[in-house]
GROMACS .gro file of C-alpha atoms in nm:
model
  297
    1UNK     CA    1   8.466  15.974  -2.397
    2UNK     CA    2   8.698  15.758  -2.610
    3UNK     CA    3   8.594  15.625  -2.952
    4UNK     CA    4   8.551  15.284  -2.812
    5UNK     CA    5   8.318  15.418  -2.544
    6UNK     CA    6   8.130  15.595  -2.815
    7UNK     CA    7   8.086  15.271  -3.007
    8UNK     CA    8   7.952  15.109  -2.690
    9UNK     CA    9   7.688  15.384  -2.639
   10UNK     CA   10   7.579  15.368  -3.008
   11UNK     CA   11   7.566  14.984  -3.001
   12UNK     CA   12   7.430  14.916  -2.646
   13UNK     CA   13   7.208  14.620  -2.615
   14UNK     CA   14   6.928  14.632  -2.867
   15UNK     CA   15   6.575  14.556  -2.725
   16UNK     CA   16   6.434  14.227  -2.856
   17UNK     CA   17   6.130  14.429  -2.995
   18UNK     CA   18   6.366  14.615  -3.226
   19UNK     CA   19   6.510  14.302  -3.375
   20UNK     CA   20   6.157  14.167  -3.409
   21UNK     CA   21   6.030  14.470  -3.592
   22UNK     CA   22   6.336  14.492  -3.816
   23UNK     CA   23   6.269  14.131  -3.923
   24UNK     CA   24   5.932  14.246  -4.038
   25UNK     CA   25   6.020  14.573  -4.198
   26UNK     CA   26   6.141  14.415  -4.531
   27UNK     CA   27   5.776  14.316  -4.606
   28UNK     CA   28   5.652  14.672  -4.535
   29UNK     CA   29   5.896  14.942  -4.621
   30UNK     CA   30   6.268  14.934  -4.728
   31UNK     CA   31   6.509  15.195  -4.831
   32UNK     CA   32   6.436  15.287  -5.197
   33UNK     CA   33   6.649  15.070  -5.424
   34UNK     CA   34   6.857  15.357  -5.567
   35UNK     CA   35   6.932  15.483  -5.225
   36UNK     CA   36   7.035  15.133  -5.107
   37UNK     CA   37   7.259  15.095  -5.410
   38UNK     CA   38   7.425  15.434  -5.334
   39UNK     CA   39   7.494  15.345  -4.972
   40UNK     CA   40   7.663  15.021  -5.070
   41UNK     CA   41   7.875  15.200  -5.326
   42UNK     CA   42   7.994  15.446  -5.067
   43UNK     CA   43   8.142  15.154  -4.855
   44UNK     CA   44   8.328  15.023  -5.158
   45UNK     CA   45   8.677  15.180  -5.186
   46UNK     CA   46   8.674  15.100  -5.554
   47UNK     CA   47   8.366  15.307  -5.629
   48UNK     CA   48   8.407  15.582  -5.887
   49UNK     CA   49   8.202  15.892  -5.969
   50UNK     CA   50   8.088  15.714  -6.284
   51UNK     CA   51   7.943  15.422  -6.075
   52UNK     CA   52   7.744  15.683  -5.866
   53UNK     CA   53   7.620  15.854  -6.186
   54UNK     CA   54   7.501  15.537  -6.347
   55UNK     CA   55   7.297  15.449  -6.031
   56UNK     CA   56   7.135  15.778  -6.012
   57UNK     CA   57   7.057  15.811  -6.387
   58UNK     CA   58   6.873  15.478  -6.378
   59UNK     CA   59   6.598  15.676  -6.202
   60UNK     CA   60   6.483  15.961  -6.423
   61UNK     CA   61   6.244  16.102  -6.161
   62UNK     CA   62   6.541  16.108  -5.907
   63UNK     CA   63   6.757  16.275  -6.156
   64UNK     CA   64   6.511  16.549  -6.220
   65UNK     CA   65   6.465  16.610  -5.845
   66UNK     CA   66   6.845  16.632  -5.782
   67UNK     CA   67   6.901  16.882  -6.062
   68UNK     CA   68   6.604  17.080  -5.926
   69UNK     CA   69   6.785  17.094  -5.587
   70UNK     CA   70   7.134  17.175  -5.740
   71UNK     CA   71   6.986  17.451  -5.947
   72UNK     CA   72   6.793  17.607  -5.656
   73UNK     CA   73   6.916  17.875  -5.419
   74UNK     CA   74   7.002  17.592  -5.192
   75UNK     CA   75   7.337  17.604  -5.369
   76UNK     CA   76   7.330  17.937  -5.547
   77UNK     CA   77   7.557  17.824  -5.832
   78UNK     CA   78   7.636  18.087  -6.089
   79UNK     CA   79   7.517  17.881  -6.380
   80UNK     CA   80   7.249  17.625  -6.451
   81UNK     CA   81   7.364  17.258  -6.426
   82UNK     CA   82   7.196  17.043  -6.692
   83UNK     CA   83   7.336  16.692  -6.600
   84UNK     CA   84   7.415  16.473  -6.319
   85UNK     CA   85   7.757  16.437  -6.450
   86UNK     CA   86   7.816  16.811  -6.416
   87UNK     CA   87   7.660  16.814  -6.074
   88UNK     CA   88   7.914  16.540  -5.954
   89UNK     CA   89   8.196  16.733  -6.106
   90UNK     CA   90   8.097  17.061  -5.926
   91UNK     CA   91   7.971  16.936  -5.601
   92UNK     CA   92   8.153  16.606  -5.565
   93UNK     CA   93   7.985  16.250  -5.569
   94UNK     CA   94   7.928  16.250  -5.190
   95UNK     CA   95   7.715  16.560  -5.193
   96UNK     CA   96   7.519  16.435  -5.487
   97UNK     CA   97   7.489  16.097  -5.324
   98UNK     CA   98   7.356  16.262  -5.008
   99UNK     CA   99   7.098  16.471  -5.204
  100UNK     CA  100   6.985  16.152  -5.376
  101UNK     CA  101   6.936  15.947  -5.067
  102UNK     CA  102   6.750  16.244  -4.902
  103UNK     CA  103   6.532  16.285  -5.206
  104UNK     CA  104   6.441  15.925  -5.220
  105UNK     CA  105   6.331  15.905  -4.848
  106UNK     CA  106   6.003  16.074  -4.929
  107UNK     CA  107   5.881  15.744  -5.075
  108UNK     CA  108   5.915  15.584  -4.739
  109UNK     CA  109   5.718  15.845  -4.555
  110UNK     CA  110   5.455  15.867  -4.824
  111UNK     CA  111   5.372  15.494  -4.808
  112UNK     CA  112   5.337  15.486  -4.425
  113UNK     CA  113   5.003  15.406  -4.277
  114UNK     CA  114   4.904  15.433  -3.911
  115UNK     CA  115   4.544  15.315  -3.905
  116UNK     CA  116   4.325  15.595  -3.755
  117UNK     CA  117   4.619  15.826  -3.668
  118UNK     CA  118   4.830  15.931  -3.966
  119UNK     CA  119   5.143  16.131  -3.843
  120UNK     CA  120   5.388  16.028  -4.126
  121UNK     CA  121   5.308  16.344  -4.327
  122UNK     CA  122   5.380  16.577  -4.041
  123UNK     CA  123   5.687  16.374  -3.951
  124UNK     CA  124   5.812  16.428  -4.300
  125UNK     CA  125   5.761  16.809  -4.266
  126UNK     CA  126   5.947  16.792  -3.936
  127UNK     CA  127   6.228  16.588  -4.092
  128UNK     CA  128   6.258  16.843  -4.366
  129UNK     CA  129   6.268  17.126  -4.107
  130UNK     CA  130   6.544  16.956  -3.906
  131UNK     CA  131   6.746  16.876  -4.221
  132UNK     CA  132   6.719  17.240  -4.324
  133UNK     CA  133   6.825  17.372  -3.986
  134UNK     CA  134   7.108  17.122  -3.970
  135UNK     CA  135   7.242  17.215  -4.307
  136UNK     CA  136   7.237  17.585  -4.197
  137UNK     CA  137   7.409  17.505  -3.875
  138UNK     CA  138   7.675  17.296  -4.040
  139UNK     CA  139   7.757  17.597  -4.266
  140UNK     CA  140   7.788  17.808  -3.953
  141UNK     CA  141   8.023  17.568  -3.775
  142UNK     CA  142   8.224  17.448  -4.070
  143UNK     CA  143   8.273  17.124  -3.874
  144UNK     CA  144   8.085  16.884  -4.107
  145UNK     CA  145   7.969  16.895  -4.463
  146UNK     CA  146   7.633  17.071  -4.514
  147UNK     CA  147   7.498  16.791  -4.736
  148UNK     CA  148   7.586  16.530  -4.468
  149UNK     CA  149   7.409  16.743  -4.202
  150UNK     CA  150   7.105  16.773  -4.422
  151UNK     CA  151   7.082  16.388  -4.463
  152UNK     CA  152   7.150  16.345  -4.094
  153UNK     CA  153   6.851  16.574  -4.017
  154UNK     CA  154   6.635  16.378  -4.264
  155UNK     CA  155   6.693  16.049  -4.094
  156UNK     CA  156   6.713  16.155  -3.729
  157UNK     CA  157   6.364  16.030  -3.649
  158UNK     CA  158   6.361  15.744  -3.905
  159UNK     CA  159   6.313  15.484  -3.616
  160UNK     CA  160   5.954  15.624  -3.580
  161UNK     CA  161   5.876  15.487  -3.926
  162UNK     CA  162   5.948  15.137  -3.814
  163UNK     CA  163   5.710  15.190  -3.528
  164UNK     CA  164   5.444  15.325  -3.753
  165UNK     CA  165   5.484  15.046  -4.008
  166UNK     CA  166   5.512  14.751  -3.791
  167UNK     CA  167   5.309  14.842  -3.486
  168UNK     CA  168   5.042  15.079  -3.617
  169UNK     CA  169   4.800  14.999  -3.333
  170UNK     CA  170   5.066  15.036  -3.067
  171UNK     CA  171   5.167  15.361  -3.224
  172UNK     CA  172   4.807  15.490  -3.209
  173UNK     CA  173   4.814  15.380  -2.838
  174UNK     CA  174   5.128  15.582  -2.788
  175UNK     CA  175   4.996  15.901  -2.936
  176UNK     CA  176   4.681  15.873  -2.736
  177UNK     CA  177   4.885  15.829  -2.427
  178UNK     CA  178   5.092  16.148  -2.513
  179UNK     CA  179   4.759  16.331  -2.557
  180UNK     CA  180   4.640  16.227  -2.215
  181UNK     CA  181   4.974  16.289  -2.027
  182UNK     CA  182   5.113  16.608  -2.167
  183UNK     CA  183   5.411  16.593  -1.927
  184UNK     CA  184   5.521  16.260  -2.075
  185UNK     CA  185   5.807  16.278  -2.329
  186UNK     CA  186   5.783  16.089  -2.646
  187UNK     CA  187   6.062  15.853  -2.551
  188UNK     CA  188   5.903  15.786  -2.215
  189UNK     CA  189   5.568  15.696  -2.395
  190UNK     CA  190   5.765  15.476  -2.640
  191UNK     CA  191   5.924  15.285  -2.358
  192UNK     CA  192   5.595  15.227  -2.178
  193UNK     CA  193   5.404  15.122  -2.493
  194UNK     CA  194   5.664  14.964  -2.721
  195UNK     CA  195   5.950  14.870  -2.483
  196UNK     CA  196   6.210  15.062  -2.700
  197UNK     CA  197   6.260  15.415  -2.841
  198UNK     CA  198   6.283  15.551  -3.187
  199UNK     CA  199   6.656  15.592  -3.123
  200UNK     CA  200   6.714  15.224  -3.090
  201UNK     CA  201   6.493  15.152  -3.397
  202UNK     CA  202   6.663  15.421  -3.594
  203UNK     CA  203   7.017  15.314  -3.508
  204UNK     CA  204   6.939  14.950  -3.594
  205UNK     CA  205   6.775  15.046  -3.923
  206UNK     CA  206   7.079  15.268  -4.014
  207UNK     CA  207   7.307  14.956  -3.962
  208UNK     CA  208   7.088  14.750  -4.190
  209UNK     CA  209   7.076  15.015  -4.451
  210UNK     CA  210   7.467  15.035  -4.445
  211UNK     CA  211   7.463  15.395  -4.339
  212UNK     CA  212   7.797  15.526  -4.223
  213UNK     CA  213   7.853  15.526  -3.842
  214UNK     CA  214   7.806  15.902  -3.799
  215UNK     CA  215   7.452  15.873  -3.932
  216UNK     CA  216   7.390  15.591  -3.698
  217UNK     CA  217   7.514  15.796  -3.416
  218UNK     CA  218   7.254  16.073  -3.512
  219UNK     CA  219   6.972  15.836  -3.508
  220UNK     CA  220   7.087  15.682  -3.171
  221UNK     CA  221   7.197  16.000  -2.982
  222UNK     CA  222   7.036  16.305  -3.123
  223UNK     CA  223   6.849  16.369  -2.793
  224UNK     CA  224   7.169  16.325  -2.584
  225UNK     CA  225   7.460  16.392  -2.825
  226UNK     CA  226   7.715  16.476  -2.551
  227UNK     CA  227   7.728  16.116  -2.435
  228UNK     CA  228   7.946  16.046  -2.739
  229UNK     CA  229   8.308  16.141  -2.790
  230UNK     CA  230   8.398  16.492  -2.883
  231UNK     CA  231   8.454  16.398  -3.246
  232UNK     CA  232   8.146  16.172  -3.297
  233UNK     CA  233   7.910  16.403  -3.105
  234UNK     CA  234   7.949  16.704  -3.365
  235UNK     CA  235   7.689  16.572  -3.615
  236UNK     CA  236   7.445  16.450  -3.364
  237UNK     CA  237   7.475  16.772  -3.170
  238UNK     CA  238   7.412  16.985  -3.479
  239UNK     CA  239   7.088  16.776  -3.545
  240UNK     CA  240   6.999  16.818  -3.174
  241UNK     CA  241   7.008  17.194  -3.214
  242UNK     CA  242   6.831  17.186  -3.540
  243UNK     CA  243   6.558  16.964  -3.373
  244UNK     CA  244   6.491  17.235  -3.118
  245UNK     CA  245   6.496  17.521  -3.358
  246UNK     CA  246   6.261  17.325  -3.608
  247UNK     CA  247   6.020  17.259  -3.318
  248UNK     CA  248   6.010  17.635  -3.235
  249UNK     CA  249   5.869  17.697  -3.580
  250UNK     CA  250   5.581  17.470  -3.506
  251UNK     CA  251   5.599  17.317  -3.851
  252UNK     CA  252   5.539  16.932  -3.865
  253UNK     CA  253   5.531  16.677  -3.590
  254UNK     CA  254   5.712  16.830  -3.294
  255UNK     CA  255   5.606  16.615  -3.014
  256UNK     CA  256   5.934  16.423  -3.020
  257UNK     CA  257   6.133  16.733  -2.908
  258UNK     CA  258   6.191  16.723  -2.541
  259UNK     CA  259   6.318  17.091  -2.485
  260UNK     CA  260   6.286  17.433  -2.629
  261UNK     CA  261   6.622  17.564  -2.510
  262UNK     CA  262   6.970  17.476  -2.634
  263UNK     CA  263   7.222  17.367  -2.380
  264UNK     CA  264   7.519  17.597  -2.349
  265UNK     CA  265   7.753  17.309  -2.330
  266UNK     CA  266   7.641  17.204  -2.676
  267UNK     CA  267   7.678  17.546  -2.822
  268UNK     CA  268   8.033  17.568  -2.681
  269UNK     CA  269   8.123  17.227  -2.817
  270UNK     CA  270   8.002  17.333  -3.162
  271UNK     CA  271   8.160  17.673  -3.151
  272UNK     CA  272   7.822  17.854  -3.195
  273UNK     CA  273   7.700  18.162  -3.035
  274UNK     CA  274   7.359  18.289  -2.927
  275UNK     CA  275   7.372  18.517  -3.222
  276UNK     CA  276   7.441  18.224  -3.465
  277UNK     CA  277   7.134  18.053  -3.328
  278UNK     CA  278   6.917  18.353  -3.353
  279UNK     CA  279   7.025  18.409  -3.720
  280UNK     CA  280   6.937  18.054  -3.810
  281UNK     CA  281   6.606  18.077  -3.627
  282UNK     CA  282   6.498  18.392  -3.803
  283UNK     CA  283   6.558  18.252  -4.158
  284UNK     CA  284   6.461  17.893  -4.087
  285UNK     CA  285   6.085  17.913  -4.160
  286UNK     CA  286   6.132  18.051  -4.508
  287UNK     CA  287   6.413  17.808  -4.579
  288UNK     CA  288   6.195  17.515  -4.471
  289UNK     CA  289   5.927  17.612  -4.708
  290UNK     CA  290   6.175  17.630  -4.990
  291UNK     CA  291   6.310  17.291  -4.899
  292UNK     CA  292   5.971  17.133  -4.877
  293UNK     CA  293   5.903  17.247  -5.241
  294UNK     CA  294   6.223  17.081  -5.350
  295UNK     CA  295   6.193  16.756  -5.174
  296UNK     CA  296   5.819  16.689  -5.156
  297UNK     CA  297   5.606  16.575  -5.447
   0.00000   0.00000   0.00000
């Protein structure tokens, strides 16, 4: 598949319900202000590390969380980092930006309400689990930055938050349908009840939030990454595998995952072996618990 065809897949016709819900989301839940500023800065070619630092330091709580992550075994740095400035010097501003955006997303999940059926908390745990697995897999493949893979895992199901926020009663109907019909996939239930899937919602939200194309591809194609070009499929494929491994742990909301096996074609495309998958799977539960402590309040 060519890059042009990839773009066509990622930007295929958006169902009207998605546009309607996106129009309402501003009044319900938006990307935290600091994260939004960071995403805008990344698109500006004149942005400097100092610009990133100024935005992050405007939020003391976020600064504390970032430094907590940087000084954890997550990175295993030889000496303690005491400032955002130093973190940027050692890790690079893109890595620090990715940590900052990932850390700020908890506010979005925390404020979600679904009426009688609250799933946002479990969805947050699942997002943490997939992000953790994606980071580990990225380190195995060396194909994408670990911090980028982590953020990608965090946002892969972000479209569900639009469903929860804008159509709580419909979302309750969706979950009840899934309980009655165990053979139904989450996406099939979404189509039946909402007329669109979390992939469409997520991709549209990523565009609205000025996320880079590769993150939009993750939101849109993490269930079927091989429909993208060889280059563009790497990050969605890593998240796809992490999604499956996270579901195997049973931690968080796993009903969205459609299979418990990893397609050999995907492993070959990523250059991963069965031993690589086994190694990640064995250490993933403990890693998820550590990540939860770092990113959840």
